[in-house]
């Protein structure tokens, strides 16, 4: 039987939210089952999001994170923690993938991550509105082995693993089955709440793998781009006349 894919998406009400959620759900709808979409919002489960989810036809759970956002840099962090707690609490056995609502995903990506045993990673194409070129972030691979990283950051403090949030996926049983996976630490795995911006991924990954030898290249060779991380600014979006747009871009 096929492994369960657990796709975790933090989301919040803003212009384009409906567009993003529809676009992501259209891809998820085409992925072979079983797939569970765990969508997490802050403070309340909004009627807008609930409505979109109900109509997708994708199996989903709509969760709420009630922790106060202490810092604007925490974008999505607490929501992902809530999803991890949910997965661990209910012992949802599958491959966990953090898919932000605004990125672009190929169908092939979701099929590829199903074959991950422990932890899989791949290069993500990053496209920023302000910059004219796209950059790759993620592993350099030799066959199914990870042998290095594309590094782009200018900061002096280098990250251990140069992976985008949407550039890795892992077996959920790592969260609770310490013995099986010989986890490097016996502490419960959490995305740390006070981690500096840009260090969330590496801090999390350092808790579930020791080094590159425990990683799998997805797909072997890492020679293809399977998803794109777009930095689009949704502030200042002008709404079309005649449409009532309160929170997200949707017709009323
Ligand atoms: N997000 C959220 N609340 C926030 C900011 C972001 O739920 O206050 C979600 C957002 O919907 C997306 C993810 O967190 O799924 C990453 O946000 P964003 O794309 O803005 O961050 P970036 O990728 O630019 O670092």
mmCIF file with all atom_site columns, N, CA and C in Angstrom, residues 81 84 96-98 118-122 124 137-139 146 149 159-171 174-175 181-185 187-192 195 198-216:
data_model
loop_
_atom_site.group_PDB
_atom_site.id
_atom_site.type_symbol
_atom_site.label_atom_id
_atom_site.label_alt_id
_atom_site.label_comp_id
_atom_site.label_asym_id
_atom_site.label_entity_id
_atom_site.label_seq_id
_atom_site.pdbx_PDB_ins_code
_atom_site.Cartn_x
_atom_site.Cartn_y
_atom_site.Cartn_z
_atom_site.occupancy
_atom_site.B_iso_or_equiv
_atom_site.pdbx_formal_charge
_atom_site.auth_seq_id
_atom_site.auth_comp_id
_atom_site.auth_asym_id
_atom_site.auth_atom_id
_atom_site.pdbx_PDB_model_num
ATOM 1   N N  . UNK A 1 81  ? 4.447  23.934 14.228 1.00 0.00 ? 81  UNK A N  1
ATOM 2   C CA . UNK A 1 81  ? 4.576  23.186 15.479 1.00 0.00 ? 81  UNK A CA 1
ATOM 3   C C  . UNK A 1 81  ? 3.264  22.512 15.862 1.00 0.00 ? 81  UNK A C  1
ATOM 4   N N  . UNK A 1 84  ? 2.894  19.474 13.841 1.00 0.00 ? 84  UNK A N  1
ATOM 5   C CA . UNK A 1 84  ? 3.781  18.396 14.297 1.00 0.00 ? 84  UNK A CA 1
ATOM 6   C C  . UNK A 1 84  ? 3.218  17.723 15.542 1.00 0.00 ? 84  UNK A C  1
ATOM 7   N N  . UNK A 1 96  ? 6.037  13.575 6.050  1.00 0.00 ? 96  UNK A N  1
ATOM 8   C CA . UNK A 1 96  ? 5.604  14.938 6.350  1.00 0.00 ? 96  UNK A CA 1
ATOM 9   C C  . UNK A 1 96  ? 6.318  15.922 5.421  1.00 0.00 ? 96  UNK A C  1
ATOM 10  N N  . UNK A 1 97  ? 5.543  16.834 4.855  1.00 0.00 ? 97  UNK A N  1
ATOM 11  C CA . UNK A 1 97  ? 6.105  17.860 3.976  1.00 0.00 ? 97  UNK A CA 1
ATOM 12  C C  . UNK A 1 97  ? 5.507  19.225 4.320  1.00 0.00 ? 97  UNK A C  1
ATOM 13  N N  . UNK A 1 98  ? 6.371  20.219 4.556  1.00 0.00 ? 98  UNK A N  1
ATOM 14  C CA . UNK A 1 98  ? 5.895  21.578 4.831  1.00 0.00 ? 98  UNK A CA 1
ATOM 15  C C  . UNK A 1 98  ? 5.718  22.323 3.512  1.00 0.00 ? 98  UNK A C  1
ATOM 16  N N  . UNK A 1 118 ? 13.878 7.890  5.402  1.00 0.00 ? 118 UNK A N  1
ATOM 17  C CA . UNK A 1 118 ? 14.040 8.691  6.618  1.00 0.00 ? 118 UNK A CA 1
ATOM 18  C C  . UNK A 1 118 ? 13.828 10.183 6.352  1.00 0.00 ? 118 UNK A C  1
ATOM 19  N N  . UNK A 1 119 ? 14.728 10.735 5.551  1.00 0.00 ? 119 UNK A N  1
ATOM 20  C CA . UNK A 1 119 ? 14.713 12.176 5.305  1.00 0.00 ? 119 UNK A CA 1
ATOM 21  C C  . UNK A 1 119 ? 15.157 12.443 3.872  1.00 0.00 ? 119 UNK A C  1
ATOM 22  N N  . UNK A 1 120 ? 14.369 13.142 3.121  1.00 0.00 ? 120 UNK A N  1
ATOM 23  C CA . UNK A 1 120 ? 14.723 13.438 1.730  1.00 0.00 ? 120 UNK A CA 1
ATOM 24  C C  . UNK A 1 120 ? 14.814 14.927 1.497  1.00 0.00 ? 120 UNK A C  1
ATOM 25  N N  . UNK A 1 121 ? 15.714 15.329 0.598  1.00 0.00 ? 121 UNK A N  1
ATOM 26  C CA . UNK A 1 121 ? 15.842 16.755 0.293  1.00 0.00 ? 121 UNK A CA 1
ATOM 27  C C  . UNK A 1 121 ? 16.162 16.954 -1.176 1.00 0.00 ? 121 UNK A C  1
ATOM 28  N N  . UNK A 1 122 ? 15.891 18.157 -1.678 1.00 0.00 ? 122 UNK A N  1
ATOM 29  C CA . UNK A 1 122 ? 16.068 18.451 -3.100 1.00 0.00 ? 122 UNK A CA 1
ATOM 30  C C  . UNK A 1 122 ? 16.234 19.955 -3.275 1.00 0.00 ? 122 UNK A C  1
ATOM 31  N N  . UNK A 1 124 ? 15.466 23.717 -4.461 1.00 0.00 ? 124 UNK A N  1
ATOM 32  C CA . UNK A 1 124 ? 14.273 24.516 -4.725 1.00 0.00 ? 124 UNK A CA 1
ATOM 33  C C  . UNK A 1 124 ? 14.714 25.769 -5.484 1.00 0.00 ? 124 UNK A C  1
ATOM 34  N N  . UNK A 1 137 ? 18.395 26.660 -4.037 1.00 0.00 ? 137 UNK A N  1
ATOM 35  C CA . UNK A 1 137 ? 18.768 26.402 -2.652 1.00 0.00 ? 137 UNK A CA 1
ATOM 36  C C  . UNK A 1 137 ? 18.510 24.927 -2.376 1.00 0.00 ? 137 UNK A C  1
ATOM 37  N N  . UNK A 1 138 ? 19.489 24.258 -1.803 1.00 0.00 ? 138 UNK A N  1
ATOM 38  C CA . UNK A 1 138 ? 19.296 22.847 -1.504 1.00 0.00 ? 138 UNK A CA 1
ATOM 39  C C  . UNK A 1 138 ? 20.547 22.037 -1.787 1.00 0.00 ? 138 UNK A C  1
ATOM 40  N N  . UNK A 1 139 ? 20.384 20.715 -1.863 1.00 0.00 ? 139 UNK A N  1
ATOM 41  C CA . UNK A 1 139 ? 21.545 19.837 -1.926 1.00 0.00 ? 139 UNK A CA 1
ATOM 42  C C  . UNK A 1 139 ? 22.181 19.726 -3.306 1.00 0.00 ? 139 UNK A C  1
ATOM 43  N N  . UNK A 1 146 ? 23.584 12.833 -0.781 1.00 0.00 ? 146 UNK A N  1
ATOM 44  C CA . UNK A 1 146 ? 23.759 14.278 -0.666 1.00 0.00 ? 146 UNK A CA 1
ATOM 45  C C  . UNK A 1 146 ? 25.227 14.535 -0.354 1.00 0.00 ? 146 UNK A C  1
ATOM 46  N N  . UNK A 1 149 ? 26.049 21.445 -0.709 1.00 0.00 ? 149 UNK A N  1
ATOM 47  C CA . UNK A 1 149 ? 24.900 22.360 -0.735 1.00 0.00 ? 149 UNK A CA 1
ATOM 48  C C  . UNK A 1 149 ? 25.150 23.546 -1.633 1.00 0.00 ? 149 UNK A C  1
ATOM 49  N N  . UNK A 1 159 ? 24.671 28.411 7.882  1.00 0.00 ? 159 UNK A N  1
ATOM 50  C CA . UNK A 1 159 ? 23.772 27.348 8.335  1.00 0.00 ? 159 UNK A CA 1
ATOM 51  C C  . UNK A 1 159 ? 24.423 25.996 8.084  1.00 0.00 ? 159 UNK A C  1
ATOM 52  N N  . UNK A 1 160 ? 24.085 25.036 8.934  1.00 0.00 ? 160 UNK A N  1
ATOM 53  C CA . UNK A 1 160 ? 24.639 23.694 8.742  1.00 0.00 ? 160 UNK A CA 1
ATOM 54  C C  . UNK A 1 160 ? 24.064 23.059 7.470  1.00 0.00 ? 160 UNK A C  1
ATOM 55  N N  . UNK A 1 161 ? 22.757 23.122 7.319  1.00 0.00 ? 161 UNK A N  1
ATOM 56  C CA . UNK A 1 161 ? 22.117 22.569 6.127  1.00 0.00 ? 161 UNK A CA 1
ATOM 57  C C  . UNK A 1 161 ? 21.426 23.692 5.367  1.00 0.00 ? 161 UNK A C  1
ATOM 58  N N  . UNK A 1 162 ? 21.716 23.800 4.085  1.00 0.00 ? 162 UNK A N  1
ATOM 59  C CA . UNK A 1 162 ? 21.180 24.908 3.284  1.00 0.00 ? 162 UNK A CA 1
ATOM 60  C C  . UNK A 1 162 ? 19.919 24.472 2.564  1.00 0.00 ? 162 UNK A C  1
ATOM 61  N N  . UNK A 1 163 ? 18.850 24.365 3.308  1.00 0.00 ? 163 UNK A N  1
ATOM 62  C CA . UNK A 1 163 ? 17.613 23.808 2.776  1.00 0.00 ? 163 UNK A CA 1
ATOM 63  C C  . UNK A 1 163 ? 16.473 24.789 2.980  1.00 0.00 ? 163 UNK A C  1
ATOM 64  N N  . UNK A 1 164 ? 15.645 24.919 1.973  1.00 0.00 ? 164 UNK A N  1
ATOM 65  C CA . UNK A 1 164 ? 14.459 25.752 2.097  1.00 0.00 ? 164 UNK A CA 1
ATOM 66  C C  . UNK A 1 164 ? 13.372 24.956 2.824  1.00 0.00 ? 164 UNK A C  1
ATOM 67  N N  . UNK A 1 165 ? 12.440 25.676 3.453  1.00 0.00 ? 165 UNK A N  1
ATOM 68  C CA . UNK A 1 165 ? 11.345 24.995 4.157  1.00 0.00 ? 165 UNK A CA 1
ATOM 69  C C  . UNK A 1 165 ? 10.587 24.043 3.226  1.00 0.00 ? 165 UNK A C  1
ATOM 70  N N  . UNK A 1 166 ? 10.530 24.388 1.959  1.00 0.00 ? 166 UNK A N  1
ATOM 71  C CA . UNK A 1 166 ? 9.787  23.538 1.018  1.00 0.00 ? 166 UNK A CA 1
ATOM 72  C C  . UNK A 1 166 ? 10.708 22.582 0.267  1.00 0.00 ? 166 UNK A C  1
ATOM 73  N N  . UNK A 1 167 ? 11.919 22.383 0.808  1.00 0.00 ? 167 UNK A N  1
ATOM 74  C CA . UNK A 1 167 ? 12.897 21.549 0.112  1.00 0.00 ? 167 UNK A CA 1
ATOM 75  C C  . UNK A 1 167 ? 13.265 20.265 0.832  1.00 0.00 ? 167 UNK A C  1
ATOM 76  N N  . UNK A 1 168 ? 12.432 19.835 1.763  1.00 0.00 ? 168 UNK A N  1
ATOM 77  C CA . UNK A 1 168 ? 12.709 18.563 2.434  1.00 0.00 ? 168 UNK A CA 1
ATOM 78  C C  . UNK A 1 168 ? 11.416 17.923 2.930  1.00 0.00 ? 168 UNK A C  1
ATOM 79  N N  . UNK A 1 169 ? 11.484 16.618 3.175  1.00 0.00 ? 169 UNK A N  1
ATOM 80  C CA . UNK A 1 169 ? 10.344 15.886 3.736  1.00 0.00 ? 169 UNK A CA 1
ATOM 81  C C  . UNK A 1 169 ? 10.909 14.723 4.541  1.00 0.00 ? 169 UNK A C  1
ATOM 82  N N  . UNK A 1 170 ? 10.139 14.242 5.499  1.00 0.00 ? 170 UNK A N  1
ATOM 83  C CA . UNK A 1 170 ? 10.685 13.216 6.392  1.00 0.00 ? 170 UNK A CA 1
ATOM 84  C C  . UNK A 1 170 ? 9.601  12.262 6.877  1.00 0.00 ? 170 UNK A C  1
ATOM 85  N N  . UNK A 1 171 ? 10.073 11.119 7.353  1.00 0.00 ? 171 UNK A N  1
ATOM 86  C CA . UNK A 1 171 ? 9.182  10.091 7.884  1.00 0.00 ? 171 UNK A CA 1
ATOM 87  C C  . UNK A 1 171 ? 8.645  10.532 9.252  1.00 0.00 ? 171 UNK A C  1
ATOM 88  N N  . UNK A 1 174 ? 9.838  9.432  12.904 1.00 0.00 ? 174 UNK A N  1
ATOM 89  C CA . UNK A 1 174 ? 11.023 10.005 13.559 1.00 0.00 ? 174 UNK A CA 1
ATOM 90  C C  . UNK A 1 174 ? 10.600 10.811 14.788 1.00 0.00 ? 174 UNK A C  1
ATOM 91  N N  . UNK A 1 175 ? 9.391  11.382 14.735 1.00 0.00 ? 175 UNK A N  1
ATOM 92  C CA . UNK A 1 175 ? 8.929  12.227 15.833 1.00 0.00 ? 175 UNK A CA 1
ATOM 93  C C  . UNK A 1 175 ? 8.767  11.461 17.130 1.00 0.00 ? 175 UNK A C  1
ATOM 94  N N  . UNK A 1 181 ? 15.089 5.061  14.803 1.00 0.00 ? 181 UNK A N  1
ATOM 95  C CA . UNK A 1 181 ? 15.827 6.001  13.966 1.00 0.00 ? 181 UNK A CA 1
ATOM 96  C C  . UNK A 1 181 ? 17.146 6.457  14.583 1.00 0.00 ? 181 UNK A C  1
ATOM 97  N N  . UNK A 1 182 ? 17.489 5.949  15.765 1.00 0.00 ? 182 UNK A N  1
ATOM 98  C CA . UNK A 1 182 ? 18.724 6.369  16.442 1.00 0.00 ? 182 UNK A CA 1
ATOM 99  C C  . UNK A 1 182 ? 18.856 7.877  16.370 1.00 0.00 ? 182 UNK A C  1
ATOM 100 N N  . UNK A 1 183 ? 17.869 8.551  16.855 1.00 0.00 ? 183 UNK A N  1
ATOM 101 C CA . UNK A 1 183 ? 17.885 10.009 16.763 1.00 0.00 ? 183 UNK A CA 1
ATOM 102 C C  . UNK A 1 183 ? 19.069 10.613 17.495 1.00 0.00 ? 183 UNK A C  1
ATOM 103 N N  . UNK A 1 184 ? 19.671 11.635 16.911 1.00 0.00 ? 184 UNK A N  1
ATOM 104 C CA . UNK A 1 184 ? 20.836 12.253 17.539 1.00 0.00 ? 184 UNK A CA 1
ATOM 105 C C  . UNK A 1 184 ? 20.564 12.795 18.936 1.00 0.00 ? 184 UNK A C  1
ATOM 106 N N  . UNK A 1 185 ? 19.376 13.264 19.199 1.00 0.00 ? 185 UNK A N  1
ATOM 107 C CA . UNK A 1 185 ? 19.064 13.704 20.562 1.00 0.00 ? 185 UNK A CA 1
ATOM 108 C C  . UNK A 1 185 ? 17.764 13.038 20.970 1.00 0.00 ? 185 UNK A C  1
ATOM 109 N N  . UNK A 1 187 ? 15.625 14.607 22.861 1.00 0.00 ? 187 UNK A N  1
ATOM 110 C CA . UNK A 1 187 ? 14.647 15.661 23.149 1.00 0.00 ? 187 UNK A CA 1
ATOM 111 C C  . UNK A 1 187 ? 13.500 15.577 22.160 1.00 0.00 ? 187 UNK A C  1
ATOM 112 N N  . UNK A 1 188 ? 12.322 16.029 22.586 1.00 0.00 ? 188 UNK A N  1
ATOM 113 C CA . UNK A 1 188 ? 11.231 16.061 21.621 1.00 0.00 ? 188 UNK A CA 1
ATOM 114 C C  . UNK A 1 188 ? 11.581 17.022 20.491 1.00 0.00 ? 188 UNK A C  1
ATOM 115 N N  . UNK A 1 189 ? 11.207 16.651 19.293 1.00 0.00 ? 189 UNK A N  1
ATOM 116 C CA . UNK A 1 189 ? 11.518 17.507 18.148 1.00 0.00 ? 189 UNK A CA 1
ATOM 117 C C  . UNK A 1 189 ? 10.519 18.641 18.038 1.00 0.00 ? 189 UNK A C  1
ATOM 118 N N  . UNK A 1 190 ? 11.022 19.844 17.975 1.00 0.00 ? 190 UNK A N  1
ATOM 119 C CA . UNK A 1 190 ? 10.163 21.001 17.735 1.00 0.00 ? 190 UNK A CA 1
ATOM 120 C C  . UNK A 1 190 ? 10.925 21.953 16.846 1.00 0.00 ? 190 UNK A C  1
ATOM 121 N N  . UNK A 1 191 ? 10.206 22.673 16.053 1.00 0.00 ? 191 UNK A N  1
ATOM 122 C CA . UNK A 1 191 ? 10.860 23.802 15.413 1.00 0.00 ? 191 UNK A CA 1
ATOM 123 C C  . UNK A 1 191 ? 11.026 24.793 16.526 1.00 0.00 ? 191 UNK A C  1
ATOM 124 N N  . UNK A 1 192 ? 12.211 25.251 16.738 1.00 0.00 ? 192 UNK A N  1
ATOM 125 C CA . UNK A 1 192 ? 12.418 26.111 17.879 1.00 0.00 ? 192 UNK A CA 1
ATOM 126 C C  . UNK A 1 192 ? 11.749 27.457 17.657 1.00 0.00 ? 192 UNK A C  1
ATOM 127 N N  . UNK A 1 195 ? 14.220 30.710 17.120 1.00 0.00 ? 195 UNK A N  1
ATOM 128 C CA . UNK A 1 195 ? 15.326 30.587 16.190 1.00 0.00 ? 195 UNK A CA 1
ATOM 129 C C  . UNK A 1 195 ? 15.381 31.813 15.287 1.00 0.00 ? 195 UNK A C  1
ATOM 130 N N  . UNK A 1 198 ? 15.778 32.433 9.023  1.00 0.00 ? 198 UNK A N  1
ATOM 131 C CA . UNK A 1 198 ? 16.703 31.789 8.102  1.00 0.00 ? 198 UNK A CA 1
ATOM 132 C C  . UNK A 1 198 ? 17.335 30.535 8.692  1.00 0.00 ? 198 UNK A C  1
ATOM 133 N N  . UNK A 1 199 ? 17.212 30.362 10.006 1.00 0.00 ? 199 UNK A N  1
ATOM 134 C CA . UNK A 1 199 ? 17.828 29.208 10.651 1.00 0.00 ? 199 UNK A CA 1
ATOM 135 C C  . UNK A 1 199 ? 16.801 28.155 11.073 1.00 0.00 ? 199 UNK A C  1
ATOM 136 N N  . UNK A 1 200 ? 15.526 28.419 10.776 1.00 0.00 ? 200 UNK A N  1
ATOM 137 C CA . UNK A 1 200 ? 14.491 27.477 11.212 1.00 0.00 ? 200 UNK A CA 1
ATOM 138 C C  . UNK A 1 200 ? 14.672 26.095 10.608 1.00 0.00 ? 200 UNK A C  1
ATOM 139 N N  . UNK A 1 201 ? 14.921 26.059 9.308  1.00 0.00 ? 201 UNK A N  1
ATOM 140 C CA . UNK A 1 201 ? 15.032 24.768 8.632  1.00 0.00 ? 201 UNK A CA 1
ATOM 141 C C  . UNK A 1 201 ? 16.203 23.974 9.182  1.00 0.00 ? 201 UNK A C  1
ATOM 142 N N  . UNK A 1 202 ? 17.372 24.608 9.212  1.00 0.00 ? 202 UNK A N  1
ATOM 143 C CA . UNK A 1 202 ? 18.556 23.853 9.624  1.00 0.00 ? 202 UNK A CA 1
ATOM 144 C C  . UNK A 1 202 ? 18.440 23.406 11.080 1.00 0.00 ? 202 UNK A C  1
ATOM 145 N N  . UNK A 1 203 ? 17.870 24.249 11.938 1.00 0.00 ? 203 UNK A N  1
ATOM 146 C CA . UNK A 1 203 ? 17.727 23.877 13.345 1.00 0.00 ? 203 UNK A CA 1
ATOM 147 C C  . UNK A 1 203 ? 16.818 22.663 13.489 1.00 0.00 ? 203 UNK A C  1
ATOM 148 N N  . UNK A 1 204 ? 15.766 22.676 12.713 1.00 0.00 ? 204 UNK A N  1
ATOM 149 C CA . UNK A 1 204 ? 14.837 21.546 12.753 1.00 0.00 ? 204 UNK A CA 1
ATOM 150 C C  . UNK A 1 204 ? 15.512 20.277 12.222 1.00 0.00 ? 204 UNK A C  1
ATOM 151 N N  . UNK A 1 205 ? 16.181 20.404 11.093 1.00 0.00 ? 205 UNK A N  1
ATOM 152 C CA . UNK A 1 205 ? 16.776 19.233 10.448 1.00 0.00 ? 205 UNK A CA 1
ATOM 153 C C  . UNK A 1 205 ? 17.884 18.628 11.309 1.00 0.00 ? 205 UNK A C  1
ATOM 154 N N  . UNK A 1 206 ? 18.619 19.506 11.998 1.00 0.00 ? 206 UNK A N  1
ATOM 155 C CA . UNK A 1 206 ? 19.695 19.002 12.863 1.00 0.00 ? 206 UNK A CA 1
ATOM 156 C C  . UNK A 1 206 ? 19.151 18.105 13.972 1.00 0.00 ? 206 UNK A C  1
ATOM 157 N N  . UNK A 1 207 ? 17.864 18.237 14.253 1.00 0.00 ? 207 UNK A N  1
ATOM 158 C CA . UNK A 1 207 ? 17.268 17.389 15.290 1.00 0.00 ? 207 UNK A CA 1
ATOM 159 C C  . UNK A 1 207 ? 16.837 16.019 14.767 1.00 0.00 ? 207 UNK A C  1
ATOM 160 N N  . UNK A 1 208 ? 16.721 15.885 13.462 1.00 0.00 ? 208 UNK A N  1
ATOM 161 C CA . UNK A 1 208 ? 16.222 14.597 12.964 1.00 0.00 ? 208 UNK A CA 1
ATOM 162 C C  . UNK A 1 208 ? 17.224 13.787 12.142 1.00 0.00 ? 208 UNK A C  1
ATOM 163 N N  . UNK A 1 209 ? 18.324 14.422 11.733 1.00 0.00 ? 209 UNK A N  1
ATOM 164 C CA . UNK A 1 209 ? 19.402 13.661 11.101 1.00 0.00 ? 209 UNK A CA 1
ATOM 165 C C  . UNK A 1 209 ? 20.733 14.103 11.683 1.00 0.00 ? 209 UNK A C  1
ATOM 166 N N  . UNK A 1 210 ? 21.705 13.180 11.627 1.00 0.00 ? 210 UNK A N  1
ATOM 167 C CA . UNK A 1 210 ? 23.022 13.534 12.137 1.00 0.00 ? 210 UNK A CA 1
ATOM 168 C C  . UNK A 1 210 ? 23.832 14.283 11.085 1.00 0.00 ? 210 UNK A C  1
ATOM 169 N N  . UNK A 1 211 ? 23.805 13.753 9.883  1.00 0.00 ? 211 UNK A N  1
ATOM 170 C CA . UNK A 1 211 ? 24.574 14.385 8.814  1.00 0.00 ? 211 UNK A CA 1
ATOM 171 C C  . UNK A 1 211 ? 24.014 13.975 7.452  1.00 0.00 ? 211 UNK A C  1
ATOM 172 N N  . UNK A 1 212 ? 24.742 14.343 6.406  1.00 0.00 ? 212 UNK A N  1
ATOM 173 C CA . UNK A 1 212 ? 24.265 14.111 5.041  1.00 0.00 ? 212 UNK A CA 1
ATOM 174 C C  . UNK A 1 212 ? 24.091 12.617 4.737  1.00 0.00 ? 212 UNK A C  1
ATOM 175 N N  . UNK A 1 213 ? 24.827 11.770 5.443  1.00 0.00 ? 213 UNK A N  1
ATOM 176 C CA . UNK A 1 213 ? 24.750 10.334 5.140  1.00 0.00 ? 213 UNK A CA 1
ATOM 177 C C  . UNK A 1 213 ? 23.368 9.769  5.457  1.00 0.00 ? 213 UNK A C  1
ATOM 178 N N  . UNK A 1 214 ? 22.603 10.476 6.280  1.00 0.00 ? 214 UNK A N  1
ATOM 179 C CA . UNK A 1 214 ? 21.253 9.999  6.602  1.00 0.00 ? 214 UNK A CA 1
ATOM 180 C C  . UNK A 1 214 ? 20.190 10.659 5.717  1.00 0.00 ? 214 UNK A C  1
ATOM 181 N N  . UNK A 1 215 ? 20.660 11.325 4.671  1.00 0.00 ? 215 UNK A N  1
ATOM 182 C CA . UNK A 1 215 ? 19.714 12.014 3.781  1.00 0.00 ? 215 UNK A CA 1
ATOM 183 C C  . UNK A 1 215 ? 19.601 11.297 2.443  1.00 0.00 ? 215 UNK A C  1
ATOM 184 N N  . UNK A 1 216 ? 18.447 11.440 1.826  1.00 0.00 ? 216 UNK A N  1
ATOM 185 C CA . UNK A 1 216 ? 18.224 10.856 0.504  1.00 0.00 ? 216 UNK A CA 1
ATOM 186 C C  . UNK A 1 216 ? 17.981 11.981 -0.500 1.00 0.00 ? 216 UNK A C  1
#
